[in-house]
Short mmCIF file of C-alpha atoms and ligand atoms in Angstrom, two decimals:
data_model
loop_
_atom_site.label_atom_id
_atom_site.label_comp_id
_atom_site.label_asym_id
_atom_site.label_seq_id
_atom_site.Cartn_x
_atom_site.Cartn_y
_atom_site.Cartn_z
CA MET A 27 82.71 -9.64 -19.26
CA ASN A 28 80.71 -9.16 -22.59
CA ARG A 29 83.42 -10.35 -25.26
CA ALA A 30 81.20 -9.32 -28.68
CA ARG A 31 80.70 -6.06 -26.09
CA THR A 32 84.29 -5.28 -26.48
CA ARG A 33 84.86 -6.18 -29.45
CA GLY A 34 82.44 -3.18 -30.46
CA ALA A 35 83.53 -0.49 -28.19
CA ILE A 36 86.33 -1.17 -29.76
CA ALA A 37 87.18 -1.72 -33.47
CA LEU A 38 86.31 2.30 -33.67
CA ALA A 39 89.69 2.88 -33.02
CA GLY A 40 91.29 -0.18 -34.70
CA ALA A 41 91.98 2.46 -38.35
CA ALA A 42 93.63 4.42 -36.14
CA ALA A 43 95.69 1.73 -33.96
CA ILE A 44 96.50 -0.09 -37.22
CA ALA A 45 97.58 3.10 -38.61
CA THR A 46 100.52 3.82 -35.69
CA VAL A 47 101.76 -0.07 -36.07
CA VAL A 48 101.90 0.61 -39.71
CA GLY A 49 103.93 3.68 -38.63
CA LEU A 50 106.37 2.57 -36.74
CA ALA A 51 107.04 -0.62 -38.86
CA SER A 52 107.90 1.14 -42.05
CA SER A 53 108.98 -2.67 -43.15
CA ALA A 54 109.03 -1.91 -46.93
CA ASN A 55 111.82 0.21 -46.28
CA ALA A 56 113.94 -1.86 -43.81
CA GLY A 57 117.24 -1.57 -44.04
CA THR A 58 117.44 0.46 -45.86
CA THR A 59 116.40 3.76 -43.99
CA LEU A 60 117.77 5.27 -40.80
CA GLY A 61 113.92 5.12 -39.45
CA ALA A 62 112.96 1.81 -40.79
CA SER A 63 116.10 0.26 -39.99
CA ALA A 64 115.52 1.24 -36.26
CA ALA A 65 112.27 0.27 -35.82
CA GLU A 66 113.72 -3.49 -36.83
CA LYS A 67 115.11 -3.28 -33.78
CA GLY A 68 111.97 -1.79 -31.64
CA ARG A 69 113.47 1.67 -32.10
CA TYR A 70 113.02 5.04 -33.44
CA PHE A 71 115.71 7.41 -35.36
CA GLY A 72 115.05 10.89 -35.82
CA THR A 73 116.10 14.76 -36.15
CA ALA A 74 115.45 17.70 -35.01
CA VAL A 75 113.51 20.26 -37.59
CA ALA A 76 113.04 23.45 -38.24
CA ALA A 77 109.91 24.85 -39.33
CA TYR A 78 111.32 27.22 -41.78
CA LYS A 79 113.07 24.82 -43.37
CA LEU A 80 110.45 22.56 -44.65
CA SER A 81 109.41 24.23 -47.84
CA ASP A 82 112.46 23.39 -48.80
CA ALA A 83 112.35 19.90 -51.56
CA THR A 84 115.96 18.56 -50.37
CA TYR A 85 115.48 18.67 -46.92
CA SER A 86 112.39 17.51 -46.68
CA GLY A 87 113.27 14.43 -48.21
CA ILE A 88 115.20 13.29 -46.89
CA LEU A 89 113.29 14.55 -43.47
CA ASP A 90 110.08 11.82 -44.50
CA ARG A 91 112.21 9.17 -46.05
CA GLU A 92 114.71 8.74 -43.49
CA PHE A 93 113.54 9.94 -40.16
CA ASN A 94 110.06 8.59 -37.98
CA MET A 95 110.48 11.41 -35.20
CA ILE A 96 110.70 15.08 -34.87
CA THR A 97 111.86 17.39 -32.55
CA PRO A 98 110.95 20.80 -33.17
CA GLU A 99 114.82 22.77 -32.66
CA ASN A 100 113.32 25.82 -31.33
CA GLU A 101 109.51 25.92 -32.39
CA MET A 102 107.98 24.68 -28.36
CA LYS A 103 110.68 26.51 -26.77
CA TRP A 104 109.25 29.10 -24.23
CA ASP A 105 109.83 32.63 -26.08
CA ALA A 106 108.29 30.91 -29.55
CA THR A 107 105.31 29.51 -27.07
CA GLU A 108 104.47 31.94 -25.58
CA PRO A 109 105.83 35.05 -26.53
CA SER A 110 103.66 36.99 -24.24
CA GLN A 111 102.26 35.93 -21.08
CA ASN A 112 99.21 34.03 -21.46
CA SER A 113 99.30 34.92 -25.06
CA PHE A 114 100.05 31.61 -26.62
CA SER A 115 101.63 31.04 -30.22
CA TYR A 116 101.76 27.93 -31.88
CA GLY A 117 101.67 28.36 -35.42
CA SER A 118 105.60 26.92 -36.29
CA ALA A 119 105.23 24.34 -34.01
CA ASP A 120 101.73 23.62 -35.46
CA GLN A 121 103.37 23.35 -38.71
CA ILE A 122 105.88 20.75 -37.83
CA VAL A 123 103.17 18.40 -36.06
CA SER A 124 101.29 18.91 -38.68
CA HIS A 125 103.76 17.43 -40.95
CA ALA A 126 104.95 14.70 -38.44
CA ARG A 127 101.23 13.29 -38.56
CA ALA A 128 100.87 13.67 -42.73
CA ASN A 129 104.07 11.03 -42.70
CA GLY A 130 103.43 8.74 -40.19
CA GLN A 131 106.12 10.74 -38.10
CA ARG A 132 106.00 10.72 -33.79
CA MET A 133 107.22 14.12 -32.04
CA ARG A 134 109.59 14.55 -29.76
CA GLY A 135 107.87 17.80 -27.22
CA HIS A 136 110.90 20.01 -26.95
CA ALA A 137 111.41 21.95 -24.21
CA LEU A 138 108.75 22.59 -21.73
CA ALA A 139 110.92 24.12 -18.92
CA TRP A 140 114.02 25.57 -19.90
CA HIS A 141 116.45 28.27 -18.27
CA SER A 142 117.78 29.33 -21.59
CA GLN A 143 115.32 31.06 -24.63
CA GLN A 144 112.84 32.11 -22.08
CA PRO A 145 111.05 35.02 -23.70
CA SER A 146 111.85 38.91 -21.87
CA TRP A 147 108.70 38.70 -19.50
CA VAL A 148 109.80 35.84 -18.06
CA GLN A 149 113.28 35.93 -17.17
CA ASN A 150 111.51 39.62 -15.38
CA LEU A 151 109.19 36.88 -12.66
CA SER A 152 110.82 35.89 -9.56
CA GLY A 153 109.26 33.76 -6.94
CA THR A 154 105.55 32.89 -7.05
CA ALA A 155 105.06 34.58 -10.00
CA LEU A 156 107.06 33.01 -11.87
CA ARG A 157 106.36 29.28 -10.60
CA ASN A 158 102.71 30.18 -11.50
CA ALA A 159 103.99 31.29 -14.76
CA MET A 160 105.73 28.09 -14.89
CA VAL A 161 102.41 25.77 -14.37
CA ASN A 162 100.74 28.23 -16.35
CA HIS A 163 103.05 27.49 -19.29
CA VAL A 164 103.02 23.63 -18.90
CA THR A 165 99.62 23.27 -18.74
CA ASN A 166 98.78 25.07 -21.81
CA VAL A 167 101.74 23.77 -24.39
CA ALA A 168 101.06 20.03 -22.93
CA THR A 169 97.41 20.30 -23.06
CA HIS A 170 97.44 22.22 -26.58
CA TYR A 171 99.72 18.99 -27.71
CA LYS A 172 97.61 16.52 -25.93
CA GLY A 173 97.91 13.08 -27.29
CA GLN A 174 100.40 14.39 -30.05
CA ILE A 175 103.54 13.78 -28.07
CA TYR A 176 105.45 10.60 -28.00
CA ALA A 177 107.76 12.53 -25.08
CA TRP A 178 108.30 15.55 -23.63
CA ASP A 179 111.33 17.15 -22.32
CA VAL A 180 109.58 18.15 -19.62
CA VAL A 181 112.94 20.15 -18.22
CA ASN A 182 116.15 20.52 -19.62
CA GLU A 183 119.35 21.60 -18.89
CA ALA A 184 118.89 22.17 -14.84
CA PHE A 185 122.15 20.83 -13.66
CA ALA A 186 125.56 22.91 -13.79
CA ASP A 187 128.22 22.14 -15.13
CA GLY A 188 131.63 21.26 -13.03
CA GLY A 189 131.81 18.82 -10.50
CA ASN A 190 129.77 19.36 -7.46
CA GLY A 191 126.76 17.74 -9.35
CA ALA A 192 124.68 20.70 -7.89
CA ARG A 193 121.87 22.23 -9.59
CA ARG A 194 122.61 25.42 -12.53
CA ASP A 195 121.49 28.37 -10.90
CA SER A 196 118.43 30.11 -12.61
CA ASN A 197 115.25 31.99 -12.31
CA LEU A 198 113.39 28.62 -12.37
CA GLN A 199 116.21 27.50 -9.93
CA ARG A 200 115.89 30.01 -7.26
CA THR A 201 111.76 29.59 -6.95
CA GLY A 202 112.82 26.46 -5.04
CA ASP A 203 114.35 22.83 -5.92
CA ASP A 204 110.91 21.53 -6.35
CA TRP A 205 110.22 23.55 -9.86
CA ILE A 206 111.46 20.20 -11.19
CA GLU A 207 109.18 18.12 -9.81
CA VAL A 208 106.86 20.60 -10.19
CA ALA A 209 106.96 20.92 -13.80
CA PHE A 210 107.29 16.92 -14.50
CA ARG A 211 103.80 16.73 -12.03
CA THR A 212 101.70 19.36 -13.94
CA ALA A 213 102.83 18.06 -17.37
CA ARG A 214 101.57 14.30 -16.84
CA THR A 215 98.26 16.19 -15.85
CA ALA A 216 98.15 17.73 -18.55
CA ASP A 217 98.54 15.20 -20.95
CA PRO A 218 99.11 11.62 -19.04
CA GLY A 219 99.78 9.82 -21.81
CA ALA A 220 103.30 11.32 -23.23
CA LYS A 221 105.94 10.22 -21.50
CA LEU A 222 108.03 12.53 -20.10
CA CYS A 223 111.92 13.13 -19.60
CA TYR A 224 114.73 15.64 -18.11
CA ASN A 225 117.03 16.08 -21.23
CA ASP A 226 121.01 17.70 -20.50
CA TYR A 227 124.33 18.04 -21.92
CA ASN A 228 127.60 16.67 -20.95
CA THR A 229 125.84 13.41 -18.78
CA ASP A 230 126.79 11.09 -22.15
CA GLY A 231 129.19 9.28 -19.02
CA VAL A 232 129.44 8.27 -16.05
CA ASN A 233 130.38 11.89 -13.81
CA ALA A 234 129.38 14.49 -11.11
CA LYS A 235 126.63 16.02 -13.33
CA SER A 236 125.61 13.33 -14.34
CA THR A 237 125.43 11.34 -11.32
CA ALA A 238 123.67 14.21 -9.98
CA VAL A 239 120.72 13.75 -12.34
CA TYR A 240 120.53 9.96 -12.11
CA ASN A 241 120.56 10.51 -8.01
CA MET A 242 117.52 12.73 -8.85
CA VAL A 243 115.80 10.11 -11.26
CA LYS A 244 116.26 7.69 -8.49
CA ASP A 245 114.50 10.04 -5.84
CA PHE A 246 111.87 10.55 -8.36
CA LYS A 247 110.73 7.18 -8.79
CA ALA A 248 110.66 6.57 -4.85
CA ARG A 249 109.08 9.01 -4.04
CA GLY A 250 106.51 8.80 -7.51
CA VAL A 251 107.65 11.93 -9.07
CA PRO A 252 106.07 11.06 -13.11
CA ILE A 253 109.52 10.55 -14.81
CA ASP A 254 109.85 8.42 -18.29
CA CYS A 255 112.91 9.15 -19.46
CA VAL A 256 115.97 10.24 -19.65
CA GLY A 257 117.28 12.32 -22.63
CA PHE A 258 121.34 12.38 -22.91
CA GLN A 259 121.78 14.91 -25.65
CA SER A 260 125.07 13.43 -26.59
CA HIS A 261 126.85 17.04 -28.55
CA ILE A 262 129.86 15.58 -29.38
CA ASN A 263 133.23 17.14 -29.72
CA SER A 264 136.49 17.32 -29.94
CA GLY A 265 136.23 19.18 -26.27
CA SER A 266 133.67 16.66 -25.16
CA PRO A 267 134.38 12.95 -26.80
CA MET A 268 132.04 10.30 -26.95
CA PRO A 269 132.88 8.97 -23.22
CA SER A 270 134.64 4.86 -22.87
CA ASP A 271 131.32 4.75 -19.93
CA TYR A 272 128.90 5.61 -22.45
CA GLN A 273 127.00 2.52 -22.33
CA ALA A 274 127.50 2.26 -18.70
CA ASN A 275 125.56 5.33 -18.18
CA LEU A 276 122.47 4.64 -20.15
CA GLN A 277 122.08 1.29 -18.83
CA ARG A 278 122.85 2.31 -14.89
CA PHE A 279 119.72 4.73 -15.88
CA ALA A 280 117.45 2.57 -17.62
CA ASP A 281 118.27 0.07 -14.59
CA LEU A 282 116.59 2.61 -12.55
CA GLY A 283 112.97 1.99 -14.36
CA VAL A 284 113.12 5.05 -17.55
CA ASP A 285 113.15 4.55 -20.74
CA VAL A 286 116.67 6.53 -22.22
CA GLN A 287 117.22 8.12 -25.12
CA ILE A 288 119.51 9.89 -26.98
CA THR A 289 117.75 13.52 -28.28
CA GLU A 290 120.41 16.00 -29.88
CA LEU A 291 122.77 13.87 -31.77
CA ASP A 292 126.21 15.39 -33.43
CA ILE A 293 129.63 14.30 -33.79
CA GLN A 294 131.81 17.19 -35.15
CA GLY A 295 134.58 15.51 -37.28
CA SER A 296 134.31 13.56 -41.21
CA GLY A 297 135.31 10.56 -42.73
CA THR A 298 135.86 7.23 -40.79
CA THR A 299 136.72 8.95 -37.31
CA GLN A 300 133.44 10.70 -37.38
CA ALA A 301 131.79 7.21 -39.05
CA ASN A 302 132.95 4.83 -36.24
CA THR A 303 131.84 7.61 -33.62
CA TYR A 304 128.50 7.67 -34.68
CA ALA A 305 128.43 3.55 -35.21
CA SER A 306 129.97 3.29 -31.97
CA VAL A 307 126.87 5.50 -30.39
CA VAL A 308 124.23 3.63 -32.27
CA LYS A 309 125.06 -0.07 -30.93
CA ALA A 310 125.47 1.95 -27.27
CA CYS A 311 121.16 2.28 -27.83
CA LEU A 312 121.02 -0.61 -29.34
CA ALA A 313 122.96 -2.59 -26.20
CA VAL A 314 120.19 -1.25 -23.64
CA SER A 315 117.05 -2.34 -24.30
CA ARG A 316 115.29 0.48 -22.47
CA CYS A 317 117.15 2.83 -24.89
CA THR A 318 113.77 3.44 -26.90
CA GLY A 319 116.01 5.70 -30.00
CA ILE A 320 118.30 8.30 -31.46
CA THR A 321 117.69 11.90 -32.31
CA VAL A 322 120.49 13.73 -34.57
CA TRP A 323 120.22 17.66 -34.00
CA GLY A 324 119.86 17.94 -37.77
CA ILE A 325 120.17 16.87 -41.98
CA ARG A 326 122.69 18.03 -43.48
CA ASP A 327 125.49 19.80 -41.93
CA SER A 328 124.83 23.54 -42.91
CA ASP A 329 121.42 22.94 -40.41
CA SER A 330 123.42 22.29 -37.32
CA TRP A 331 123.82 24.76 -34.75
CA ARG A 332 127.42 24.05 -35.63
CA SER A 333 127.45 23.87 -38.83
CA GLY A 334 131.27 24.63 -39.03
CA ASP A 335 132.13 20.96 -37.19
CA THR A 336 130.59 19.38 -40.25
CA PRO A 337 128.60 17.15 -37.31
CA LEU A 338 125.36 15.21 -39.27
CA LEU A 339 124.69 12.58 -41.37
CA PHE A 340 124.14 14.10 -44.70
CA ASP A 341 126.20 16.87 -46.90
CA ASN A 342 125.96 20.33 -47.59
CA ASN A 343 123.90 19.17 -50.37
CA GLY A 344 122.05 16.30 -48.46
CA ASN A 345 124.39 13.58 -49.95
CA LYS A 346 124.87 11.41 -47.36
CA LYS A 347 128.12 10.85 -45.66
CA ALA A 348 129.84 8.15 -44.36
CA ALA A 349 128.75 8.68 -41.00
CA TYR A 350 125.47 7.71 -43.08
CA GLN A 351 126.38 4.81 -43.68
CA SER A 352 128.23 3.53 -40.09
CA THR A 353 125.29 4.87 -38.70
CA LEU A 354 122.46 2.43 -41.24
CA ASP A 355 124.68 -0.62 -40.77
CA ALA A 356 125.41 -0.25 -37.01
CA LEU A 357 121.30 -0.04 -36.84
CA ASN A 358 121.21 -3.18 -38.76
CA GLY A 359 123.81 -5.18 -37.36
CA PRO A 360 123.42 -7.53 -34.68
CA GLY A 361 121.80 -7.42 -31.35
CA GLY A 362 119.95 -4.41 -30.78
CA GLY A 363 117.09 -6.69 -30.08
CA VAL A 364 114.41 -5.06 -27.05
CA SER A 365 113.87 -8.30 -25.69
CA THR A 366 116.69 -8.94 -22.35
CA PRO A 367 117.37 -10.53 -19.17
CA PRO A 368 114.47 -9.37 -16.73
CA THR A 369 117.60 -7.57 -14.78
CA SER A 370 116.25 -4.41 -14.68
CA THR A 371 113.44 -2.51 -12.61
CA PRO A 372 110.22 -4.06 -14.14
CA PRO A 373 108.59 -0.98 -15.16
CA VAL A 374 107.05 1.38 -12.68
CA SER A 375 103.62 3.31 -12.83
CA THR A 376 103.86 6.55 -13.38
CA SER A 377 100.24 8.05 -12.59
CA PRO A 378 99.10 11.26 -10.97
CA SER A 379 97.85 8.58 -8.58
CA PRO A 380 99.50 5.16 -9.56
CA SER A 381 97.14 2.33 -9.54
CA ALA A 382 99.38 -0.11 -10.98
CA SER A 383 98.27 -3.65 -10.96
CA ALA A 384 100.73 -6.74 -12.14
CA SER A 385 98.07 -9.18 -13.02
CA PRO A 386 101.06 -11.65 -14.10
CA SER A 387 98.63 -14.46 -15.94
CA ASN A 388 99.97 -17.40 -17.18
CA THR A 389 99.08 -19.47 -20.28
CA GLY A 390 95.51 -20.82 -19.35
CA GLY A 391 96.09 -22.95 -21.42
CA GLY A 392 98.65 -25.82 -19.34
CA THR A 393 102.40 -26.23 -20.54
CA GLY A 394 102.18 -25.68 -23.94
CA ASN A 395 102.33 -22.03 -24.83
CA ARG A 396 106.13 -21.95 -24.21
CA CYS A 397 105.36 -18.19 -22.98
CA THR A 398 103.70 -15.99 -20.30
CA ALA A 399 102.09 -12.64 -19.92
CA SER A 400 101.99 -10.21 -17.20
CA VAL A 401 100.43 -6.53 -17.22
CA LEU A 402 100.64 -3.76 -15.76
CA ILE A 403 98.44 -1.21 -15.95
CA ASN A 404 98.83 2.77 -15.38
CA GLN A 405 95.29 4.39 -14.51
CA TRP A 406 94.19 8.01 -14.65
CA GLN A 407 91.16 10.02 -14.73
CA GLY A 408 89.50 9.05 -17.76
CA GLY A 409 92.22 6.85 -19.61
CA PHE A 410 95.63 4.26 -19.11
CA THR A 411 98.20 2.75 -20.48
CA ALA A 412 98.83 -1.25 -20.07
CA THR A 413 102.15 -2.58 -20.86
CA VAL A 414 102.56 -5.67 -21.61
CA ARG A 415 105.53 -8.06 -20.45
CA VAL A 416 106.17 -11.62 -22.89
CA THR A 417 108.31 -13.52 -21.14
CA ALA A 418 109.27 -16.57 -23.46
CA GLY A 419 109.45 -20.31 -21.32
CA SER A 420 112.05 -22.60 -21.37
CA THR A 421 113.11 -22.41 -25.03
CA ALA A 422 113.38 -19.00 -27.36
CA ILE A 423 110.06 -18.74 -29.72
CA ASN A 424 109.52 -16.89 -32.79
CA ASN A 425 106.05 -15.17 -32.72
CA TRP A 426 103.49 -15.14 -30.13
CA THR A 427 100.17 -13.79 -29.55
CA VAL A 428 98.43 -12.25 -26.91
CA THR A 429 94.72 -12.95 -26.02
CA MET A 430 93.24 -10.08 -24.13
CA ALA A 431 90.41 -8.18 -24.08
CA LEU A 432 89.57 -4.92 -22.63
CA PRO A 433 86.35 -4.14 -21.39
CA ALA A 434 83.35 -2.65 -22.46
CA GLY A 435 83.57 1.48 -23.29
CA THR A 436 87.61 1.37 -23.22
CA THR A 437 88.72 3.25 -26.82
CA ILE A 438 91.90 2.63 -27.81
CA VAL A 439 94.07 5.77 -27.99
CA ASN A 440 97.32 4.72 -29.46
CA THR A 441 99.83 0.56 -29.67
CA TRP A 442 102.81 0.46 -29.66
CA ASN A 443 105.75 -2.52 -30.21
CA VAL A 444 102.33 -4.45 -31.37
CA ASN A 445 99.17 -5.83 -33.95
CA ARG A 446 95.88 -6.19 -32.95
CA SER A 447 93.00 -8.40 -34.50
CA GLY A 448 90.56 -7.99 -31.62
CA ASN A 449 91.40 -9.35 -28.50
CA ASN A 450 94.79 -10.83 -30.04
CA TRP A 451 97.75 -8.95 -29.57
CA THR A 452 100.39 -10.18 -32.39
CA ASN A 453 104.19 -9.55 -32.39
CA MET A 454 105.83 -7.17 -35.30
CA SER A 455 108.89 -7.96 -37.68
CA TYR A 456 111.13 -7.29 -34.37
CA ASN A 457 110.02 -8.24 -31.50
CA GLY A 458 108.74 -11.86 -31.97
CA ARG A 459 111.73 -14.25 -31.60
CA VAL A 460 112.47 -13.93 -27.76
CA GLU A 461 114.78 -16.07 -25.80
CA ALA A 462 114.36 -18.53 -23.27
CA GLY A 463 113.92 -16.96 -20.18
CA GLN A 464 113.53 -13.39 -21.58
CA TYR A 465 111.11 -10.79 -22.09
CA THR A 466 109.46 -8.28 -24.84
CA GLU A 467 107.08 -5.27 -23.49
CA TRP A 468 104.69 -3.93 -26.18
CA GLY A 469 101.35 -1.60 -25.02
CA LEU A 470 98.79 0.41 -25.26
CA GLN A 471 96.90 3.64 -24.59
CA ALA A 472 93.20 3.74 -24.36
CA ASN A 473 90.33 6.14 -22.95
CA GLY A 474 88.06 4.60 -20.08
CA THR A 475 88.63 2.31 -17.52
CA ALA A 476 91.17 -0.95 -17.60
CA GLY A 477 89.53 -2.69 -14.42
CA THR A 478 91.74 -6.41 -14.11
CA LEU A 479 93.13 -7.71 -17.82
CA THR A 480 94.19 -11.02 -17.58
CA PRO A 481 96.32 -11.32 -20.62
CA THR A 482 97.21 -15.08 -21.81
CA CYS A 483 99.80 -16.20 -24.28
CA ALA A 484 100.87 -18.71 -26.66
CA GLY A 485 104.18 -18.78 -28.48
CA SER A 486 105.65 -21.29 -31.35
O1 9MR B 1 120.05 23.64 -32.23
C1 9MR B 1 119.20 25.18 -31.02
C2 9MR B 1 119.95 26.61 -32.42
O2 9MR B 1 119.56 26.66 -33.56
C3 9MR B 1 119.19 27.73 -30.57
O3 9MR B 1 119.63 28.79 -31.51
C4 9MR B 1 120.25 26.98 -30.01
C5 9MR B 1 119.12 28.38 -29.17
O4 9MR B 1 119.17 28.25 -27.26
O5 9MR B 1 119.08 26.18 -29.48
C6 9MR B 1 119.51 24.97 -30.25
O6 9MR B 1 119.22 23.33 -29.35
C7 9MR B 1 119.92 23.56 -28.41
C8 9MR B 1 118.86 22.75 -27.78
O7 9MR B 1 116.86 23.18 -27.68
C9 9MR B 1 119.18 22.48 -26.47
N1 9MR B 1 120.47 21.43 -26.31
C10 9MR B 1 122.08 22.51 -27.15
C11 9MR B 1 121.25 22.94 -27.79
C12 9MR B 1 121.95 23.17 -29.11
O8 9MR B 1 122.27 24.68 -27.82
#
């Protein structure tokens, strides 16, 4: 391989890659804001945002100070984005995406296929016409936002409440059981770089509904249906309290080889009780290495869809509540490293035509380098992601550098959990420490063909 040419080819993308990394780390405010504290633990902290509130200075001020992930509360839903058939309207959603881009925040897209908030023309369709309309919708919206969405809620709330673990009856469900996997495959084709999530409520503990979702995810993984993550809405209130097996439930999904995310968190209550529950949710996420982030469903209590429950982290005037402080303290607390014993299922390729090549490599430098690196490539037509795992040897390391050249002609689109300098990829502030025998992972997305990548690792 011609290393000089490789460096030249990827240099152009360097600025974008560095900008991404800086946005993730935000270390200037580490420990003092939700987003920066979460980033120190390799996670994000997000909120739902309403486009029409962005002109409210109090609202935007808190948003940009505290949050590094945004979910549009309503603006990317079917009724908003395709009000009449095949006529797309992205104004409000684009406004949020522009805001996020200008302020170094990433986006969760919400939601491509859902039985609710459908425009009336969709409600009047059925059968093949509805299925085709769904595929067209997913294709258009995911393509419009291609490259700009960290994770999509591809399908939302497709399972029924109650004890039998059945699918929810809906017009989409009546097009056939396979509507969910069709939506996921369509989204993958449209935006191969986005993580694809299934999102639901009342799935926060181990119960019949969450087990039904679990079985679907397991089946998808077994059959190569592209799914990367599961969202747990976590609307917690007196009728739906935080389950005692909340963490165990997150963990069992993570063990299937998907990321888990808390996607719409709000907790009815006030004072210490509410604050303690928020802290418990944060700790549960930090205890699960594949819990990649937390999103609260609004900023101030007055912004909430259930404002009477005062369920959020800021009061109506934008002041921090006790729940804010307990959340921040939990984020800054012990634990929560992204390094965990490799007990869970290794990452699984999720490309439409999987061509994963895991090439475990030694350090190339004999016994002295204290870590090994391996890479999992997820290649699709024209692009790929590479997930690199750094595993410590028999003693813990505090810093690591992976040396890995990309082939000439590839251009980096995005990187995560890593700093890059040419062919040298080094740890961020929060993931340098890897305990003996444990691992941490980082990755990149690039255009082009990965071929065989041969990372080597040096730890100190
Ligand atoms: O917060 C959203 C509210 O403004 C809308 O009126 C409502 C309409 O369905 O949707 C709310 O958000 C929901 C989310 O999209 C999916 N999970 C449940 C959320 C709360 O209802």
